[in-house]
XYZ file of N, CA and C in Angstrom:
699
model
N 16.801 11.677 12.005
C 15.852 12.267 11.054
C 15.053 13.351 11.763
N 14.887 14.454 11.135
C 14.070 15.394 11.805
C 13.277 15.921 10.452
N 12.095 16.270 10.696
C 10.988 17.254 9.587
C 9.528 17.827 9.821
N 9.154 18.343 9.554
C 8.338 19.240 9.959
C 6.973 19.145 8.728
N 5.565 18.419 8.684
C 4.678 18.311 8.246
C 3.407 18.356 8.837
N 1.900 18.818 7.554
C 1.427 18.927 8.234
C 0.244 17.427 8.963
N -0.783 17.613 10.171
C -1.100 16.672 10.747
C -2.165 15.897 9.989
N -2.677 16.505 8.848
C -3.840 15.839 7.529
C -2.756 15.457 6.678
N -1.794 15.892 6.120
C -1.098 14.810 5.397
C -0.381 14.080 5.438
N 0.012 13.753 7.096
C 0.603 12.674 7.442
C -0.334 11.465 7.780
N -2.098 11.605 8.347
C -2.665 11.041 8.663
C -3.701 10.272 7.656
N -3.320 11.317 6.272
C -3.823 10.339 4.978
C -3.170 9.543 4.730
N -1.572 9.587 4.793
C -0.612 8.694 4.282
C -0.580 7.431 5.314
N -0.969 7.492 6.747
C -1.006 6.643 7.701
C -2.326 5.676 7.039
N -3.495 6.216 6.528
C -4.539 5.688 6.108
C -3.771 4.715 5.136
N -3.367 5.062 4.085
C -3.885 4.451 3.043
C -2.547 3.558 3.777
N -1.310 3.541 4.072
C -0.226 2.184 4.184
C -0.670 1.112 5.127
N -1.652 1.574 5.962
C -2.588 0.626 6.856
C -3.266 -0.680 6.318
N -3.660 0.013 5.476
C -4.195 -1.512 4.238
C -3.155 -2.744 4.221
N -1.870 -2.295 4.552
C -0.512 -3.423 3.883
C -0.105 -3.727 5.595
N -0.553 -3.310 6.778
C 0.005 -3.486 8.533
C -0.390 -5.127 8.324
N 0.272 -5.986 8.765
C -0.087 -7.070 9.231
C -0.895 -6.870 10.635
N -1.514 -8.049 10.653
C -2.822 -8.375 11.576
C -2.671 -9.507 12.270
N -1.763 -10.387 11.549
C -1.873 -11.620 12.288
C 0.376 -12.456 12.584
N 0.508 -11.552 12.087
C 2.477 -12.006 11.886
C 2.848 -11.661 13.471
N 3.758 -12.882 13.418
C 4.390 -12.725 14.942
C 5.775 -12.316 14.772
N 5.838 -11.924 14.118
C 6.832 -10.771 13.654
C 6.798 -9.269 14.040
N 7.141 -8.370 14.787
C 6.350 -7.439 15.536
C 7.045 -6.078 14.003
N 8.458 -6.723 13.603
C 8.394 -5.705 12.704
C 7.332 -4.986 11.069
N 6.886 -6.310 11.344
C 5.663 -6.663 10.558
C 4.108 -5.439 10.878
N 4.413 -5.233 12.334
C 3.349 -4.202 12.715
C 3.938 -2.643 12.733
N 4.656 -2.700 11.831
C 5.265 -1.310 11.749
C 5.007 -0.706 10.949
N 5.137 0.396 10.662
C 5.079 1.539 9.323
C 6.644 2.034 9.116
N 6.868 1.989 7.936
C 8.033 2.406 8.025
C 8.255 3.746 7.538
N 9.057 4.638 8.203
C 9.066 6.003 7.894
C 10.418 6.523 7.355
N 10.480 7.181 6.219
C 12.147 7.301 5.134
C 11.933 8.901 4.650
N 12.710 9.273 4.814
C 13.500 11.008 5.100
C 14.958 11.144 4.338
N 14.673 11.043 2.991
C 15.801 11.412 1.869
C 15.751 12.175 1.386
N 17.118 12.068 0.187
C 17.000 13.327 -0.724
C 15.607 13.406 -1.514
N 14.787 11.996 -1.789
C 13.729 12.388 -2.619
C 12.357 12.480 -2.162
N 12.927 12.531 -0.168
C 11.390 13.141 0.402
C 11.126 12.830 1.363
N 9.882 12.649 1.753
C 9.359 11.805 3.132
C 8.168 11.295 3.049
N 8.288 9.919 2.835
C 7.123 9.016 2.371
C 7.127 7.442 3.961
N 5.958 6.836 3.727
C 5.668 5.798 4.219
C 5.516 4.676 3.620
N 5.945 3.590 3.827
C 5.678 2.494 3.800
C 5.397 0.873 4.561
N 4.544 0.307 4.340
C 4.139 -0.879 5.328
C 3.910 -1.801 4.036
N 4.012 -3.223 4.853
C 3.972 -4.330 3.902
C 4.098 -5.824 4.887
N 3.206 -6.858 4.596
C 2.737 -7.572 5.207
C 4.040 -9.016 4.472
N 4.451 -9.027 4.030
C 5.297 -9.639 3.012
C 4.769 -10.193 1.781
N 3.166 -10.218 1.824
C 2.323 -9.979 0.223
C 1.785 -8.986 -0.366
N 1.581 -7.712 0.603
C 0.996 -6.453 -0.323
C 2.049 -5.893 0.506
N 2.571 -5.146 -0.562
C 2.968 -3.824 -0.141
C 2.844 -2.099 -0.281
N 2.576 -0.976 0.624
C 2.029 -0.186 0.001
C 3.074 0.963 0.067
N 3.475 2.005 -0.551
C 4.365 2.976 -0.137
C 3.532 4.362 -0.845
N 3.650 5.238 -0.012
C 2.725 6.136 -0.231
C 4.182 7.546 -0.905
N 3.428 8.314 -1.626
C 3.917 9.342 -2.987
C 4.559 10.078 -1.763
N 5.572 11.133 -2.168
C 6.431 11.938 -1.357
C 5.226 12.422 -0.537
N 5.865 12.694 1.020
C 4.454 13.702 1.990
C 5.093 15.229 1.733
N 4.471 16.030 1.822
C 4.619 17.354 1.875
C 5.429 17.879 3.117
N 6.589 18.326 2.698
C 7.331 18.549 4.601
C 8.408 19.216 4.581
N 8.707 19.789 5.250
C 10.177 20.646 5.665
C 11.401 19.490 6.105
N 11.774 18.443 5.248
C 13.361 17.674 6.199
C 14.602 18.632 6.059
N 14.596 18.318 7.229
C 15.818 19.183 8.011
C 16.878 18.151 7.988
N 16.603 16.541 8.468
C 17.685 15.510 8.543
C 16.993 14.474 8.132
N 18.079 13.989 7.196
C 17.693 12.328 6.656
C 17.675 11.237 7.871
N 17.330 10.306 7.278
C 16.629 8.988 8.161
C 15.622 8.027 7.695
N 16.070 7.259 8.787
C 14.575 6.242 8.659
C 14.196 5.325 9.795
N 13.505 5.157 10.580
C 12.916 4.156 11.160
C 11.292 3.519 11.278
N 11.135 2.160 12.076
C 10.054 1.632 11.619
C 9.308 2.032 13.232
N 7.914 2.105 12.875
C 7.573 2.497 13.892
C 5.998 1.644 14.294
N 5.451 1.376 15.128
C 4.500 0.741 15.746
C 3.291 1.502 14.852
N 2.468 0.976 14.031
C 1.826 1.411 13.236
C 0.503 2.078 13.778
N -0.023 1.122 15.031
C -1.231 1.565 15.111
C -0.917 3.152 16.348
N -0.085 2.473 17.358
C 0.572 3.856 18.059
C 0.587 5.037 17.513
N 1.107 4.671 16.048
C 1.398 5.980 15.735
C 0.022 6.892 14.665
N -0.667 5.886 14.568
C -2.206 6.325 14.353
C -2.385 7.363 15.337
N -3.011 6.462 16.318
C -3.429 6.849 17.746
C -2.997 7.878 17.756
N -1.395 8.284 17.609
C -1.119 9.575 18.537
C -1.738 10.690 17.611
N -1.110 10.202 16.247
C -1.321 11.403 14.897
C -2.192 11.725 15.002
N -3.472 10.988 15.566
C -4.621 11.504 15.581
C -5.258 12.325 16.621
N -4.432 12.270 17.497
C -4.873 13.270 18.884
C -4.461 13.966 19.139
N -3.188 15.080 18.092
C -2.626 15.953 17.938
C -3.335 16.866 17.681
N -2.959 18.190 18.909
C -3.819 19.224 19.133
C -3.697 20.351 18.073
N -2.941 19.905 17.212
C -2.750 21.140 16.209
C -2.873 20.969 14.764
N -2.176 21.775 13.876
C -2.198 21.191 12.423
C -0.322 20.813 11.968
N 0.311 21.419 13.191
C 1.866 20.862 12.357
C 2.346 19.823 13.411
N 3.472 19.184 12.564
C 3.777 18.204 13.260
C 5.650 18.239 12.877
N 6.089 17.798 13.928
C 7.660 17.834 14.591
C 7.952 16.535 14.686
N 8.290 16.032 13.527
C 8.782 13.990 13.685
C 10.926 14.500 14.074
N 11.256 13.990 15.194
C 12.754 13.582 15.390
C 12.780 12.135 15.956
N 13.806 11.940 14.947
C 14.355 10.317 15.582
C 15.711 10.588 16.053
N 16.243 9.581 16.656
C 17.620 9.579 17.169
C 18.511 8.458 16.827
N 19.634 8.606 17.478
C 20.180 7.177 16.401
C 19.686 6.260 17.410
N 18.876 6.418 18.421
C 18.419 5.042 19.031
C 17.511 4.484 18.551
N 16.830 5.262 17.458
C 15.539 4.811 17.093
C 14.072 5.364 17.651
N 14.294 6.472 18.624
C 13.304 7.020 19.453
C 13.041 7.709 18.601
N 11.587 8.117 18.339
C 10.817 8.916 18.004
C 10.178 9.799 18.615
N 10.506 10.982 18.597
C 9.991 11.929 19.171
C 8.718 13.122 18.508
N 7.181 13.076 18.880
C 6.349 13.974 17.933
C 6.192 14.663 18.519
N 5.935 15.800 18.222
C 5.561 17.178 19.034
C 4.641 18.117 18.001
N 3.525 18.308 18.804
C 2.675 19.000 18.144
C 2.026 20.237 18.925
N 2.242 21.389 18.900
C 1.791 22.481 19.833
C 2.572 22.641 21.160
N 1.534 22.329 22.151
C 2.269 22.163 23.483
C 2.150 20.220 24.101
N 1.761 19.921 22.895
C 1.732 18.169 23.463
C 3.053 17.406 22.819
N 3.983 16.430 23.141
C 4.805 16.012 22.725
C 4.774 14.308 23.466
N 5.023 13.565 22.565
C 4.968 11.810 22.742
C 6.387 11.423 22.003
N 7.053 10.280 22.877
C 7.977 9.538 22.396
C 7.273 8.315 22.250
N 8.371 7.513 20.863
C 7.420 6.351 20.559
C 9.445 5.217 20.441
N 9.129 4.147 20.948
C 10.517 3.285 20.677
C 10.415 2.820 19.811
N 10.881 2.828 18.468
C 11.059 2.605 17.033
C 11.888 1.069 16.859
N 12.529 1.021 15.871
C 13.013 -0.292 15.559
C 14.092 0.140 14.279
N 14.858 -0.315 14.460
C 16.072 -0.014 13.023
C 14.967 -0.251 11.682
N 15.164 0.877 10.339
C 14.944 0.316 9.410
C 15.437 -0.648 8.236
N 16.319 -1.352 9.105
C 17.183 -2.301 8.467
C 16.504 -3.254 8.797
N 15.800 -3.647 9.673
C 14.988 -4.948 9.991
C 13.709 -5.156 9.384
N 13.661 -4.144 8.828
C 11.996 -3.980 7.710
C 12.483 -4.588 6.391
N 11.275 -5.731 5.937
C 11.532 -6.464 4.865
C 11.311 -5.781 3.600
N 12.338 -6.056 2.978
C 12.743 -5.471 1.954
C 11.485 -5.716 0.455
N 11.139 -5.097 -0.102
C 10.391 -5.129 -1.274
C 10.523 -4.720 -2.315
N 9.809 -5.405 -3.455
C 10.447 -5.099 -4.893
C 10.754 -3.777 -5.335
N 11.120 -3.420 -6.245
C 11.840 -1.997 -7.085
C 10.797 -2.325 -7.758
N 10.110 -0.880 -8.014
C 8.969 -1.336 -9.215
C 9.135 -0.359 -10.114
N 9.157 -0.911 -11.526
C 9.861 -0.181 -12.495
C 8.708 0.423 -13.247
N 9.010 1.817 -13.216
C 7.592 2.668 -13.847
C 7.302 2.980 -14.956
N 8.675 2.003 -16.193
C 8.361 2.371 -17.334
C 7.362 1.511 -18.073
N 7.210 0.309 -17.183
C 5.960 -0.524 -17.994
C 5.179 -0.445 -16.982
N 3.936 0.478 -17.470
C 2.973 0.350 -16.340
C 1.858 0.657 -17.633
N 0.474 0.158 -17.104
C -0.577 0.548 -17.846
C -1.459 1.295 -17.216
N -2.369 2.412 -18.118
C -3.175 3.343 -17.379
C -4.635 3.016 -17.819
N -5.282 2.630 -16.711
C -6.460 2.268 -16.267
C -7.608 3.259 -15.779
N -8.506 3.494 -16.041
C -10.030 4.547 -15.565
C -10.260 3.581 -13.887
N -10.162 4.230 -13.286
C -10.514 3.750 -11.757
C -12.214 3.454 -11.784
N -12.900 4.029 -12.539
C -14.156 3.393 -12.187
C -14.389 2.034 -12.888
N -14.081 2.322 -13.587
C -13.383 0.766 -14.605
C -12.959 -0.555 -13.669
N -11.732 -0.105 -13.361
C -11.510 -0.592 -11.841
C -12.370 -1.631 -11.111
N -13.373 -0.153 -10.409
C -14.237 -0.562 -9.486
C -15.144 -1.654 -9.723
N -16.049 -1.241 -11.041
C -16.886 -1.718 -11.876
C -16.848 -3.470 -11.601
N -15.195 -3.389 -12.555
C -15.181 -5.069 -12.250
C -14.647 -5.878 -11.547
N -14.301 -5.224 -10.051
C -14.415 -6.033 -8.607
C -15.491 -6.283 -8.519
N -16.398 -5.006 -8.501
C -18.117 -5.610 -7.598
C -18.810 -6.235 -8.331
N -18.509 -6.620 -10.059
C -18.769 -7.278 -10.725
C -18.994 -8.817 -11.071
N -17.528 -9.042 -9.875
C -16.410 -10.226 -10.259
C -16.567 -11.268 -8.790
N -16.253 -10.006 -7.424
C -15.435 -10.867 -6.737
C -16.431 -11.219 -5.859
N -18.244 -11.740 -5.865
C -18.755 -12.456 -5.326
C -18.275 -13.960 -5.790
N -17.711 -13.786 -7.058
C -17.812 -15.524 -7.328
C -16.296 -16.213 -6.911
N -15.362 -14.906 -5.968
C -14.204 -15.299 -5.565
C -14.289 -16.184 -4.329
N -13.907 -17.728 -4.189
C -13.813 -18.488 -2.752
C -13.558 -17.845 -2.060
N -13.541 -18.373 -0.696
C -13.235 -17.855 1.074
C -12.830 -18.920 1.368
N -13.031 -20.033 0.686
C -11.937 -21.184 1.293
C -10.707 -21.833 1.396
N -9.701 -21.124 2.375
C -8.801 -20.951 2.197
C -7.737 -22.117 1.404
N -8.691 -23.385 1.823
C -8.037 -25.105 1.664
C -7.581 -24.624 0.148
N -8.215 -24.038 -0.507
C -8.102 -23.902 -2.242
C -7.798 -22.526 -2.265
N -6.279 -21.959 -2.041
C -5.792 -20.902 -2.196
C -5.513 -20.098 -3.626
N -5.949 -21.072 -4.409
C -6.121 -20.526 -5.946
C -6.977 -19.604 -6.341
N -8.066 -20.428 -6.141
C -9.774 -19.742 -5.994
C -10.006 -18.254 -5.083
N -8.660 -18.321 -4.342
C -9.226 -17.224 -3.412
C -8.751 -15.576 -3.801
N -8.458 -15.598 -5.834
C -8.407 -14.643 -5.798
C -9.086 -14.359 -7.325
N -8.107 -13.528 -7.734
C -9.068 -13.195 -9.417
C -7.837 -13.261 -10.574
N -7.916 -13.820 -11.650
C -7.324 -13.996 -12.786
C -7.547 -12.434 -13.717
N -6.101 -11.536 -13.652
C -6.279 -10.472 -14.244
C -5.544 -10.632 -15.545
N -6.076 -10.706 -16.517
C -5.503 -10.944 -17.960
C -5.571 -9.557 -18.571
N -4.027 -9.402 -19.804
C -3.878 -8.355 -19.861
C -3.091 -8.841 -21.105
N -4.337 -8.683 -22.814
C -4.176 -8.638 -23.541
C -4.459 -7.425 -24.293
N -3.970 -7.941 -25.763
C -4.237 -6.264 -26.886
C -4.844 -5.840 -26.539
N -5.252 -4.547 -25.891
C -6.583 -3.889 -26.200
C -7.840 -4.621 -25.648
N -7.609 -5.351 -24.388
C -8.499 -5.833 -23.515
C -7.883 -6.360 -22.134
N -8.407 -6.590 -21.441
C -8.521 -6.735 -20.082
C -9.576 -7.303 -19.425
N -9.541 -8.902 -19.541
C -9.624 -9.661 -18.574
C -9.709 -10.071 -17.314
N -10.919 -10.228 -16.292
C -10.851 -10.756 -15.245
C -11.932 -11.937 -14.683
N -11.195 -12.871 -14.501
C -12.006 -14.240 -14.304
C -11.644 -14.356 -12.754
N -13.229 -15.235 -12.159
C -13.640 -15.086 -10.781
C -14.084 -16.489 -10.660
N -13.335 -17.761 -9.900
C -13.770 -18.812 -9.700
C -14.245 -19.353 -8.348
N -15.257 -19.760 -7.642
C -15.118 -20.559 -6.288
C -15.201 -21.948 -6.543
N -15.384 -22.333 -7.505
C -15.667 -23.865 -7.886
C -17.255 -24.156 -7.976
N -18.300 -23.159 -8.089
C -19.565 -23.777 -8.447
C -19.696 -22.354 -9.234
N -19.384 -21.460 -9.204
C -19.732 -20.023 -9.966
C -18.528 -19.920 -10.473
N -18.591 -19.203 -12.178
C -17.488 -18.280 -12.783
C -18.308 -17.498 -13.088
N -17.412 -15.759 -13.458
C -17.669 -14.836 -13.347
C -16.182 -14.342 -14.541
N -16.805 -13.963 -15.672
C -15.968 -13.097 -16.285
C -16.334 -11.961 -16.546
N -15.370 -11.118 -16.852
C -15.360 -9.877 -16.988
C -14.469 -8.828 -18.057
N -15.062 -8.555 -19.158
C -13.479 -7.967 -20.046
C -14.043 -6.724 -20.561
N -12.849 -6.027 -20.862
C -12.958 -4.862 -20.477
C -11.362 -3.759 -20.286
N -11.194 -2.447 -20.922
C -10.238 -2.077 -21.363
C -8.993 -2.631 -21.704
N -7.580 -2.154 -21.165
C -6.497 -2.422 -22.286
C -5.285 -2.616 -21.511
N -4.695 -3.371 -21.581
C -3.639 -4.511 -20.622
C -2.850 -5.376 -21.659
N -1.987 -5.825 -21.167
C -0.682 -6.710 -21.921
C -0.242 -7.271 -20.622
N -0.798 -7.956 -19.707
C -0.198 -9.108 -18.252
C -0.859 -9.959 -18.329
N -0.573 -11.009 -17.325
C -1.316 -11.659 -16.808
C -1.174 -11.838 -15.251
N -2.141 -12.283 -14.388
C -1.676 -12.415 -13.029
C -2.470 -12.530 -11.856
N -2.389 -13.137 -11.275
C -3.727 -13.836 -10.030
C -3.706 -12.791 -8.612
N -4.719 -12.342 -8.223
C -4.820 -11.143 -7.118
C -5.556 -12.262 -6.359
N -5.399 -11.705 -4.757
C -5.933 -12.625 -3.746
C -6.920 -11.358 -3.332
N -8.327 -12.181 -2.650
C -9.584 -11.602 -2.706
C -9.176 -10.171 -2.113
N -8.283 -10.300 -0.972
C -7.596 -9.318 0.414
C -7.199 -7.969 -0.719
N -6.436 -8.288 -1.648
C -6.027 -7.146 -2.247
C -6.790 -6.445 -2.915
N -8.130 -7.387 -3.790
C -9.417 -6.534 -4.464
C -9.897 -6.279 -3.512
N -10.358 -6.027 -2.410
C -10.770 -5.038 -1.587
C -10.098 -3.877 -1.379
N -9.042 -3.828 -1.652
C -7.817 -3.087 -0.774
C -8.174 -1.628 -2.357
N -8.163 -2.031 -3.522
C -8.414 -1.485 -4.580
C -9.690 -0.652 -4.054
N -10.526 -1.682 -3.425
C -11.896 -0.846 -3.805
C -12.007 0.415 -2.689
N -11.284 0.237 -1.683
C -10.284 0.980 -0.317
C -10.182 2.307 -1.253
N -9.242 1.843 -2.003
C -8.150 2.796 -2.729
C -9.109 3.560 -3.346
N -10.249 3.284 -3.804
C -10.664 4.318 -4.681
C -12.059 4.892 -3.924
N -12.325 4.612 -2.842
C -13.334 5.541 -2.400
C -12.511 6.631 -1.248
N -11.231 5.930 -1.094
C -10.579 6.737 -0.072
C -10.328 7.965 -1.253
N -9.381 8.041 -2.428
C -8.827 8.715 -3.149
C -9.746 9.027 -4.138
N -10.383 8.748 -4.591
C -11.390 9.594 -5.703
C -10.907 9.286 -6.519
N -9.884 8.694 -7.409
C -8.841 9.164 -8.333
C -9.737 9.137 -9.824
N -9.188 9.687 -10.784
C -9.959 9.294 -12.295
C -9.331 8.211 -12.630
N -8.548 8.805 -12.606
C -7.974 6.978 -13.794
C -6.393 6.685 -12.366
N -6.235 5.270 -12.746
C -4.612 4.520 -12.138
C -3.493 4.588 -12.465
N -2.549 4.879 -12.694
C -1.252 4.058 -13.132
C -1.483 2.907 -12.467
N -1.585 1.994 -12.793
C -1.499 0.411 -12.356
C -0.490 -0.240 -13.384
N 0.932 -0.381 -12.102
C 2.086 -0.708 -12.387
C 2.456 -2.310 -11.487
N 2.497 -3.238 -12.318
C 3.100 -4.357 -12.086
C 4.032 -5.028 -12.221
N 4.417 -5.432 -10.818
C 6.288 -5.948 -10.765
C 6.060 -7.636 -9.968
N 6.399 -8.298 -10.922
C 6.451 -9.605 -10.245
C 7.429 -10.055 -10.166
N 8.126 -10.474 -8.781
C 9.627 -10.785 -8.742
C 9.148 -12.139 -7.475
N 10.324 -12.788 -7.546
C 10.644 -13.849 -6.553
C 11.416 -13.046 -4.969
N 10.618 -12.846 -4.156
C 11.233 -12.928 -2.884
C 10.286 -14.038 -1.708
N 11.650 -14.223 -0.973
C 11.302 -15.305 -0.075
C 10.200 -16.417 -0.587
N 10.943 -17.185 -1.727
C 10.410 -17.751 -2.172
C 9.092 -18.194 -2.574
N 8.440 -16.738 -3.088
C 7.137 -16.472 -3.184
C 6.981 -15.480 -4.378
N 6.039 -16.170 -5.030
C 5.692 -15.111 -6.339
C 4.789 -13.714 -5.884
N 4.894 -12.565 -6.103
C 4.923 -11.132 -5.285
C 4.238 -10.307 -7.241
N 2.833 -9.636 -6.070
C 2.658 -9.032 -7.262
C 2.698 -6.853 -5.984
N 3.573 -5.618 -6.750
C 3.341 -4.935 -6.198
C 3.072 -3.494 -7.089
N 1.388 -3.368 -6.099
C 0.988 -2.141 -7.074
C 0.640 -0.867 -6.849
N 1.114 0.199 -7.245
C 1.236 1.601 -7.305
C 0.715 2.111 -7.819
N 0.058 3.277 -7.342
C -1.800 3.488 -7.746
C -0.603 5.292 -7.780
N -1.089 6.250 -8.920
C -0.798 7.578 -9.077
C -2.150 8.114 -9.929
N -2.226 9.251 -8.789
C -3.520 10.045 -9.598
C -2.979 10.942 -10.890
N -3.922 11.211 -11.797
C -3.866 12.115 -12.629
C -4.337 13.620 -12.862
């Protein structure tokens, strides 16, 4: 893979897939970012095996397709101490990564992207569109009355209901509820506290007006998987 982008819009896209890096998996592919160079672009993705995040095409010159996974925070680090504004990503078929920016250049030892866990297809024709302050509103609304105790992994997130022409969100720890309703949804579906933060992330990082907030719940590794894709307007 080889391409040519610049060093602010690779280092937003490093931002926001950071949210999904594992922290605690002894899985080292788990601490990777994964980086993909196709016909439909050059985007990132990371995923902990419960959130996953993949960020919108990056802006870039590919010269050669590819993909490998790469040490997430490393590749912070370096992106960020790049003396210039363009940036020179080559991989090899060993998996080496090579960046070069000006007169500074770093190799990084990558990992096949075949060993990066695979995540749902999320289908964009049922998605609902949501006002992001809306959003916001009813996290900071909601998720004081969400548990921290992990013993009761139920409690530890929020009940997003998604009827006619309303929208639902209930907040339990077992001595406080907390409802909340409010615009227009057709789901239903339980968020863990980790990911309503990750939202509230999402929208002071991005500004956005309103969401596509698109939900795909599928069975992998024997685990119910909710994955969501945030597009500005």
């Amino acid at each position: 893979m080889k391409l040519e982008c610049s060093k602010k819009s690779l280092l937003n896209a490093i931002n926001i897939v950071s949210k999904a890096v594992s922290t605690r998996s002894t899985l080292p592919i788990l601490n990777c970012i994964l980086l993909t160079g196709d016909r439909e672009g050059f985007r990132l993705l990371a995923s902990d095996r419960e959130l996953s995040i993949e960020t919108d095409n990056i802006e870039s010159d590919l010269y050669e397709k590819g993909s490998v996974a790469i040490d997430a925070k490393m590749f912070a680090d370096i992106i960020k101490a790049l003396p210039t504004e363009m940036v020179t990503l080559t991989v090899d078929e060993k998996n080496v990564c090579h960046i070069k920016s000006g007169k500074s250049e770093f190799t990084i030892n990558g990992q096949p992207a075949e060993q990066f866990p695979e995540v749902p297809v999320v289908n964009k024709r049922e998605n609902i569109v949501l006002k992001s302050a809306d959003i916001k509103n009813m996290i900071k609304q909601t998720i004081f009355s969400v548990a921290t105790d992990e013993s009761k992994p139920i409690l530890t997130g929020e009940l997003f209901k998604f009827d006619e022409n309303c929208f639902n969100a209930v907040a339990i720890d077992g001595f406080r509820v907390k409802l909340f309703a409010n615009m227009t949804a057709i789901l239903k579906w339980l968020f863990h506290l980790r990911h309503l933060t990750s939202l509230l992330d999402f929208y002071l990082m991005m500004k956005m007006k309103k969401l596509l907030f698109i939900i795909l719940l599928a069975i992998f590794f024997l685990k119910l998987r909710a994955v969501l894709l945030f597009q500005d307007f």
